[in-house]
Coordinates of C-alpha atoms and ligand atoms in Angstrom, one line a residue:
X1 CA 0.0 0.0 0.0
X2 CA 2.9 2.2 1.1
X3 CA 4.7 1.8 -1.9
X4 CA 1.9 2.2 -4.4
X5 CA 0.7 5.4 -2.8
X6 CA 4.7 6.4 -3.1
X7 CA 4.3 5.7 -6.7
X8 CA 1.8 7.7 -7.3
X9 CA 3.6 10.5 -5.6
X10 CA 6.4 10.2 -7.2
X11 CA 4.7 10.3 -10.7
X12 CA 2.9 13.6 -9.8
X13 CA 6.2 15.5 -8.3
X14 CA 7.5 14.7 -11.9
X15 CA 4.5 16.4 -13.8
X16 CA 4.0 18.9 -10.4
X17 CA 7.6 20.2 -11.2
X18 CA 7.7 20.5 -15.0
X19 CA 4.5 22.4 -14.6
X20 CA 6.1 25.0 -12.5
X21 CA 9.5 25.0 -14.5
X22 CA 7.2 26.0 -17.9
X23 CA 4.0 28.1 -15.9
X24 CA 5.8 29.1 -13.1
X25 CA 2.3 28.8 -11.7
X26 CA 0.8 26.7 -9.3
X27 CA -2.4 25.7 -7.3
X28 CA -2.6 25.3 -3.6
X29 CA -2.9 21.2 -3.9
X30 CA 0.3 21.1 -6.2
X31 CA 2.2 23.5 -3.7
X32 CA 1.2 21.1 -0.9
X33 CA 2.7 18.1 -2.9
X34 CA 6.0 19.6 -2.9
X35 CA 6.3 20.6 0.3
X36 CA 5.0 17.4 1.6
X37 CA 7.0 15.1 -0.9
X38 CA 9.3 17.3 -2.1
X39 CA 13.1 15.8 -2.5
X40 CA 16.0 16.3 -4.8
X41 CA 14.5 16.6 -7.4
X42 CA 13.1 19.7 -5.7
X43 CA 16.2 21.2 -4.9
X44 CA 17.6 20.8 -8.3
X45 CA 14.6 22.1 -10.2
X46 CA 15.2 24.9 -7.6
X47 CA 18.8 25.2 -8.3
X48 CA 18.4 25.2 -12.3
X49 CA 15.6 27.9 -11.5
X50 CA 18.2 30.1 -10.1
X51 CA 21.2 29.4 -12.6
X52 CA 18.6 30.3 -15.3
X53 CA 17.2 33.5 -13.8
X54 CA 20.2 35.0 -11.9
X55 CA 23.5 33.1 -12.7
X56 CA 26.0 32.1 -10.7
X57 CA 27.1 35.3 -8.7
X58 CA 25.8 34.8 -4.6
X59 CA 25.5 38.4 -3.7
X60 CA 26.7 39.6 -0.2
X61 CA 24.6 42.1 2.0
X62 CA 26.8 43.1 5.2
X63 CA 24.3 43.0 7.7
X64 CA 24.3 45.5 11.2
X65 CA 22.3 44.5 13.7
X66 CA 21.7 47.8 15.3
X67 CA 19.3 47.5 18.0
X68 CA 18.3 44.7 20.4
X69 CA 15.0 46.8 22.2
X70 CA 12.2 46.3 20.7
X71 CA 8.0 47.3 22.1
X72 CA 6.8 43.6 20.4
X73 CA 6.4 40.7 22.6
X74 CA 6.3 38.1 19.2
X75 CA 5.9 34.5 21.2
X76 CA 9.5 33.1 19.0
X77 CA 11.7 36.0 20.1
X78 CA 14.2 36.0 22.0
X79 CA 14.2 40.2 21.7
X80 CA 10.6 40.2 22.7
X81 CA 9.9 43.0 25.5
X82 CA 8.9 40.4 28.2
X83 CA 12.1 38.8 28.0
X84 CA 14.0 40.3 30.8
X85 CA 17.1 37.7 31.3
X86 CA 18.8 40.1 28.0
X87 CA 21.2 42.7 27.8
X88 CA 19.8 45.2 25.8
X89 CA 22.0 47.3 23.5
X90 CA 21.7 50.3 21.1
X91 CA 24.7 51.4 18.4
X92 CA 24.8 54.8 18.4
X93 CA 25.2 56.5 14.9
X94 CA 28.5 56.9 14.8
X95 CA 28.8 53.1 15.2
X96 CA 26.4 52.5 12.6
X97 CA 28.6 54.5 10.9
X98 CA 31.6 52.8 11.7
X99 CA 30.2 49.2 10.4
X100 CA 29.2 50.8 7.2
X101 CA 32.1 52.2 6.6
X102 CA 33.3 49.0 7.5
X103 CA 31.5 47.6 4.7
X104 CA 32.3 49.6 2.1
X105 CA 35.8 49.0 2.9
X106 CA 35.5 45.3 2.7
X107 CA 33.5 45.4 -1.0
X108 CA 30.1 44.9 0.3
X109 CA 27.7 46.9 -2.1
X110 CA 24.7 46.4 0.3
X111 CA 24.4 47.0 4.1
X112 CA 21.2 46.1 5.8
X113 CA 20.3 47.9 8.9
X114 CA 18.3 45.5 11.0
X115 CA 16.7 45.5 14.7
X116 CA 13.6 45.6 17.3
X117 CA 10.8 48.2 16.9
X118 CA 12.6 50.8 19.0
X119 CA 11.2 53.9 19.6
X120 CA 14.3 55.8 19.9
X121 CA 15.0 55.6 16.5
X122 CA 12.3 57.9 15.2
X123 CA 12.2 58.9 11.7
X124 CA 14.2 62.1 11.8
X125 CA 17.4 60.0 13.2
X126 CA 16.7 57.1 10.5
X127 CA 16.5 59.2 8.1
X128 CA 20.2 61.2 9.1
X129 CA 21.5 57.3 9.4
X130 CA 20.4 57.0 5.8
X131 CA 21.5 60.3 3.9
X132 CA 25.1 59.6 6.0
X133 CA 25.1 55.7 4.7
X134 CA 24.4 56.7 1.3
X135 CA 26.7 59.1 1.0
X136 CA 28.8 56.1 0.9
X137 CA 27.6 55.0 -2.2
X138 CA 26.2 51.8 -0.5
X139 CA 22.8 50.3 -1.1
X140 CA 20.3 50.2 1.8
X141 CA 18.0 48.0 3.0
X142 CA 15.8 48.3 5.9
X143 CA 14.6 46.2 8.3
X144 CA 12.7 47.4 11.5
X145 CA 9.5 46.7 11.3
X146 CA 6.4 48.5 10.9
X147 CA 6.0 51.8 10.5
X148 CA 3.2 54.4 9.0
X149 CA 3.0 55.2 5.5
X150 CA 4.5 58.4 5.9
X151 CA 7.6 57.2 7.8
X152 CA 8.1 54.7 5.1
X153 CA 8.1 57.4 2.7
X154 CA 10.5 59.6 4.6
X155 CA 12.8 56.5 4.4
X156 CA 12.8 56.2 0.6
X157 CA 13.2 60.2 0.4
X158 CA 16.5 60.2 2.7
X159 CA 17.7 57.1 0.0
X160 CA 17.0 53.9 0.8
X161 CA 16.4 51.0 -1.3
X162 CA 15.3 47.6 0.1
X163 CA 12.7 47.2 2.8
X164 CA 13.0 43.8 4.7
X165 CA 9.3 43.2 6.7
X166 CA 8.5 39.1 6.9
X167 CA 4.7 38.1 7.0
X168 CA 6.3 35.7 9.4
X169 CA 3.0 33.6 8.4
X170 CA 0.2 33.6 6.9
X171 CA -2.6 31.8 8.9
X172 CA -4.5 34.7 10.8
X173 CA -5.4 33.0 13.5
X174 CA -1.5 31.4 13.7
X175 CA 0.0 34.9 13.1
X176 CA -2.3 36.1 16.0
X177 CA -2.0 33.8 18.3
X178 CA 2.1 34.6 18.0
X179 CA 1.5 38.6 17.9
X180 CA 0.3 40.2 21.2
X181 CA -1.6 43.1 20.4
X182 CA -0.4 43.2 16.8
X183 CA -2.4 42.8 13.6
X184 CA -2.4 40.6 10.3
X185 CA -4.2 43.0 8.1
X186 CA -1.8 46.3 9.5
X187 CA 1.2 44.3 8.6
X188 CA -0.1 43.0 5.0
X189 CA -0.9 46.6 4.2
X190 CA 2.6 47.9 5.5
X191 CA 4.0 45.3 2.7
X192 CA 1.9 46.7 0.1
X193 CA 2.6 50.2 1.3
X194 CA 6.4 48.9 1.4
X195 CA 6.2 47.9 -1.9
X196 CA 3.8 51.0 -3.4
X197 CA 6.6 53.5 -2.3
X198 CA 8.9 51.8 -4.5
X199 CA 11.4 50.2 -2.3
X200 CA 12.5 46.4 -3.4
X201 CA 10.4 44.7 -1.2
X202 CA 11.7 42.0 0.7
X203 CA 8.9 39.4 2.8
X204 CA 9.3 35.8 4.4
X205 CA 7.8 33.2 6.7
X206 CA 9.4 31.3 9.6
X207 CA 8.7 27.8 9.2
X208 CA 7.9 24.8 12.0
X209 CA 5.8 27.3 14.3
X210 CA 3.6 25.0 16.5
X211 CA 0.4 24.9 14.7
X212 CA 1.5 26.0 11.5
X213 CA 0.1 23.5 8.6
X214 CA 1.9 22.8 5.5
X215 CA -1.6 24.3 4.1
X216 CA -0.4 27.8 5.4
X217 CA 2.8 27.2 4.6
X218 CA 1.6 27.0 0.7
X219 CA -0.5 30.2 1.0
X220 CA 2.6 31.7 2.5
X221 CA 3.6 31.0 -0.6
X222 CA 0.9 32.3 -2.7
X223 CA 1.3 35.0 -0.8
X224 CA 4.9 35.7 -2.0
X225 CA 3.7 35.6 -5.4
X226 CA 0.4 37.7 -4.8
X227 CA 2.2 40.7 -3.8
X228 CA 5.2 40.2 -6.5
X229 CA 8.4 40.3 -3.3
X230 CA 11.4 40.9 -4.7
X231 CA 13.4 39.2 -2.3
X232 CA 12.1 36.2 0.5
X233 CA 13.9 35.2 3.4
X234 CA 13.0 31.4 4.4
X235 CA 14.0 30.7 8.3
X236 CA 13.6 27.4 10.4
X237 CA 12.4 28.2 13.9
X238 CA 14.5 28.3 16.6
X239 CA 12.8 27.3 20.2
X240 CA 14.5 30.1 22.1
X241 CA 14.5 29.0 26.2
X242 CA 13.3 32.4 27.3
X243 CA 10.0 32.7 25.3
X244 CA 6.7 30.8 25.6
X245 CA 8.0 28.5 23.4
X246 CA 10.9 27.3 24.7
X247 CA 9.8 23.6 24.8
X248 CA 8.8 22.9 21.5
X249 CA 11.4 20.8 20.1
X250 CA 11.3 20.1 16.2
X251 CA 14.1 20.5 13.7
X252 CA 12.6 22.7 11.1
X253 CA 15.5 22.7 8.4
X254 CA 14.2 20.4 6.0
X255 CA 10.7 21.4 5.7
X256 CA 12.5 25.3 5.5
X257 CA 14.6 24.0 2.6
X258 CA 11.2 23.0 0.9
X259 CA 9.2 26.3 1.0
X260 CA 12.8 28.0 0.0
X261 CA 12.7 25.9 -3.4
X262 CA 9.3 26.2 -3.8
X263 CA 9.3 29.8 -3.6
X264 CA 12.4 29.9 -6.3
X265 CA 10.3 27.7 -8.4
X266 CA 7.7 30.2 -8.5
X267 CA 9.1 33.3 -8.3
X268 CA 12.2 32.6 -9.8
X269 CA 13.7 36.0 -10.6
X270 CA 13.8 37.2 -6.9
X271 CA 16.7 37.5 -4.6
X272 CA 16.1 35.0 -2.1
X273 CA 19.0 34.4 1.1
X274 CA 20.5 31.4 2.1
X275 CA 19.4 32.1 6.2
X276 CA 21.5 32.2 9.1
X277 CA 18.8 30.2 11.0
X278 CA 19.5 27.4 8.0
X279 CA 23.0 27.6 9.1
X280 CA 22.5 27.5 13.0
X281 CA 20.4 24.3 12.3
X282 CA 22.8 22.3 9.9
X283 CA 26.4 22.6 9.6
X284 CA 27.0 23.8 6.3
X285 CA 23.0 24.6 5.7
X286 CA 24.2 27.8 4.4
X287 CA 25.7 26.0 1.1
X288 CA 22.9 23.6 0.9
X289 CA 20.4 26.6 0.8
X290 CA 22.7 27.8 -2.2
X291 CA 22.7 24.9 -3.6
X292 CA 18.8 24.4 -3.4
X293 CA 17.8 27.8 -4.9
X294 CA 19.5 31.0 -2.5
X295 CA 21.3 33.2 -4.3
X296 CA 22.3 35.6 -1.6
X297 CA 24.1 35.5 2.1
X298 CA 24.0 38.4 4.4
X299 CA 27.6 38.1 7.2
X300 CA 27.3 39.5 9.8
X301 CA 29.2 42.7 10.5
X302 CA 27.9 44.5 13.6
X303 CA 30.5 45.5 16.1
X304 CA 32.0 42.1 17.8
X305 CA 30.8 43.3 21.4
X306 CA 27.1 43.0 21.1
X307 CA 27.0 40.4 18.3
X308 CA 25.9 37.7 21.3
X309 CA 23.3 40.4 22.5
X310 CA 21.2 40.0 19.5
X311 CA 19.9 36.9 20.2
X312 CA 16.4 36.2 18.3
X313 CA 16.9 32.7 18.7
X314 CA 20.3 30.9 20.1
X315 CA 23.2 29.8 19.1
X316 CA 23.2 32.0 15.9
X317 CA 26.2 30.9 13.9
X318 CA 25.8 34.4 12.1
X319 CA 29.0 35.2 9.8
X320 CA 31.4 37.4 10.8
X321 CA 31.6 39.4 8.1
X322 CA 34.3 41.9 9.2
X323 CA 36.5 39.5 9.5
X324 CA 38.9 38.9 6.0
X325 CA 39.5 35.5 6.7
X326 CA 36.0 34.6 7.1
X327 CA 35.6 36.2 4.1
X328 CA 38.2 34.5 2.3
X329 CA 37.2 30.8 3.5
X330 CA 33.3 32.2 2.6
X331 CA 34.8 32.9 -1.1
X332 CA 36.2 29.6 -1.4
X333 CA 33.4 27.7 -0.4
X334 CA 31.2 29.3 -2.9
X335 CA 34.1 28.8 -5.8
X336 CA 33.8 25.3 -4.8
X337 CA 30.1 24.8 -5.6
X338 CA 30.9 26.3 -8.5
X339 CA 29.8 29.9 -7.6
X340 CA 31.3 33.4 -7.4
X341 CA 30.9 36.5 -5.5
X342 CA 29.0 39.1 -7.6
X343 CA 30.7 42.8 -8.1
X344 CA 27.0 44.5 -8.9
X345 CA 24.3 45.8 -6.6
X346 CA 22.1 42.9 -7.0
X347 CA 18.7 44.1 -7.6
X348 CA 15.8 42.0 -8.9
X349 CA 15.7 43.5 -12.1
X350 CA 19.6 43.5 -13.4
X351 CA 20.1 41.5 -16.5
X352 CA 22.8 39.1 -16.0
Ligands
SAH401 N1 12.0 43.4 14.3 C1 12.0 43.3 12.9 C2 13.3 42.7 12.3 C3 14.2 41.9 13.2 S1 13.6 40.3 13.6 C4 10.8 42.4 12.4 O1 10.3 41.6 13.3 O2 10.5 42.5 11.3 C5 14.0 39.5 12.1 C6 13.4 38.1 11.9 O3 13.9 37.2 12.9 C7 11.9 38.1 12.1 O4 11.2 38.5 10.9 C8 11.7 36.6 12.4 O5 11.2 35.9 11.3 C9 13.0 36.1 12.8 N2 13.0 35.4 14.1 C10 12.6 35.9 15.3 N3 12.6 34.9 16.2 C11 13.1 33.7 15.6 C12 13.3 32.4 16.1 N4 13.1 32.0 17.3 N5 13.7 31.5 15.2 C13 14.0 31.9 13.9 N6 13.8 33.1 13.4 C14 13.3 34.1 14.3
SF4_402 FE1 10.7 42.5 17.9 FE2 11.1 41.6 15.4 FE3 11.6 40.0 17.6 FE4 9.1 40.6 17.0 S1 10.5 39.4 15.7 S2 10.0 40.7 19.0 S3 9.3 42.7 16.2 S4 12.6 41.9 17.0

């Protein structure tokens, strides 16, 4: 019986996956087959996906993790406001300054400014960190959550490009359940808004939530494609011991790598990341996410003292990306799957 109903599986991936290499369109059933059966041949219709669309060139994006404060209380967090057993930390601008300087230095074309929702940082002092990055000649993304329409607009005045804001998922009740005092349809409409205002917009899901169905998990998907992301950041979750859910105890990486090549099937111009949480759960899950249809890794470059203090989940095996001979072993590895390290900006739309 087992084997027969394997059969049948097996013959559907087959005609499931040469659909979506010639449509690059999909229904909700067919999604579900590939995330519940999906195997190699996944990965490599994934990874022909993203030789086809963007080449071999794994752009780097020198993340700085700028703030650990942050007014949520998300249940997976470890930055969430109730948690009081962290060290909370704030760069001040001429540190941010520092690291993107840092950056530049190093050949990084992209930094990405990332951290809690923290008041502090209202728009008038984002918007002097962004004239003073660009002025570096570095492109910018964003990622601090939501904001109003107008602050997102003062933010693509000052210059920057890329705005990072995951959906995290897309089951309401799920998302609700996880988001104290937050709401589904705000953060959907920040995306669009995101997205209106021109920046690249960049969304995502965390995948292995308790509750989460692979159901969701493809309208997560649909969801990607619905609002046309340029970029989607895939990440396992990480049980972190000082939230509510400490105890669940799953290892999420395969059923991550799914939904990643999924998503490349489907969207397959995009810029999609090979995740630090990938890495943290798998040695080497970094390459295997390249290898499976990432095109893009973001080290880790914020100043070495409160690297440890940014602690969404633990254990982050984050990249030090300030660190040359990181760099160089990072450049080898991806010369020995065959890769290099691009030289452009890597947006969406550059022709190869
Ligand atoms: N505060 C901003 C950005 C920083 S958090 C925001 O929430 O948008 C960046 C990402 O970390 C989140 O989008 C979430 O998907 C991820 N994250 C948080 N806790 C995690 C955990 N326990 N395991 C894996 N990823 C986690
Ligand atoms: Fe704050 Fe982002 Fe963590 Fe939620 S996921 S608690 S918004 S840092």
């Amino acid at each position: 019986m087992r084997v027969f109903y394997g059969n049948i599986a097996a013959q559907d991936m087959e005609k499931i996956i040469k659909k979506a290499l010639n449509t690059r369109i999909l229904d909700k059933e067919e999604i579900i087959h590939l995330l519940s059966f999906g195997d190699n041949r996944l990965y490599s219709a994934a990874d022909k996906t993203r030789k086809e669309f963007k080449g071999n060139s794994v752009h780097l994006r020198a993340l700085i993790e700028f703030t650990n404060i942050c007014q949520r209380n998300c249940f997976y967090c470890g930055l969430r406001c109730d948690n009081k057993n962290i060290e909370r930390y704030r760069l001040s601008i001429n540190e941010i300054l520092e690291c993107a300087k840092k950056a530049k230095e190093l050949g990084y074309k992209t930094v990405v400014l990332q951290g809690g929702e923290d008041a502090f940082f209202d728009a008038e002092k984002i918007c002097n960190i962004i004239k003073e990055i660009k002025k570096l000649d570095l492109i910018l993304t964003l990622s601090f959550g939501e904001k109003d329409y107008d602050e997102y607009k003062a933010y693509k005045k000052a210059g920057a490009d890329r705005y990072l804001l995951r959906i995290e998922t897309t089951d309401k009740s799920l998302y609700k359940s996880l988001h104290p005092n937050m709401n589904f349809d705000n953060r959907v409409n920040c995306l669009y808004n995101i997205k209106s205002l021109g920046f690249e917009t960049g969304t995502g899901s965390l995948v292995g939530l308790p509750n989460q169905t692979i159901e969701s998990l493809a309208e997560d998907i649909l969801f990607f494609k619905k609002l046309d992301a340029d970029m989607v950041g895939i990440g396992p979750f990480i049980p972190h011991p000082d939230t509510p859910l400490a105890y669940v105890n799953k290892n999420n990486f395969d059923l991550s790598l799914k939904v990643m090549a999924a998503t490349r099937l489907l969207l397959p111009d995009i810029n999609i990341p090979a995740t630090t949480a990938m890495e943290t759960l798998k040695k080497e899950g970094r390459i295997i996410a390249l290898e499976s249809g990432a095109n893009v890794i973001m080290p880790n470059i914020t100043i070495e003292k409160y690297k440890a203090k940014y602690a969404i989940y633990p254990n982050k095996t984050s990249l030090n990306g300030a660190n040359y001979n990181t760099l160089l072993d990072l450049q080898k590895k991806i010369y020995n799957i065959g890769r290099t390290i691009s030289k452009s900006n890597g947006f969406r739309n550059e022709t190869l």
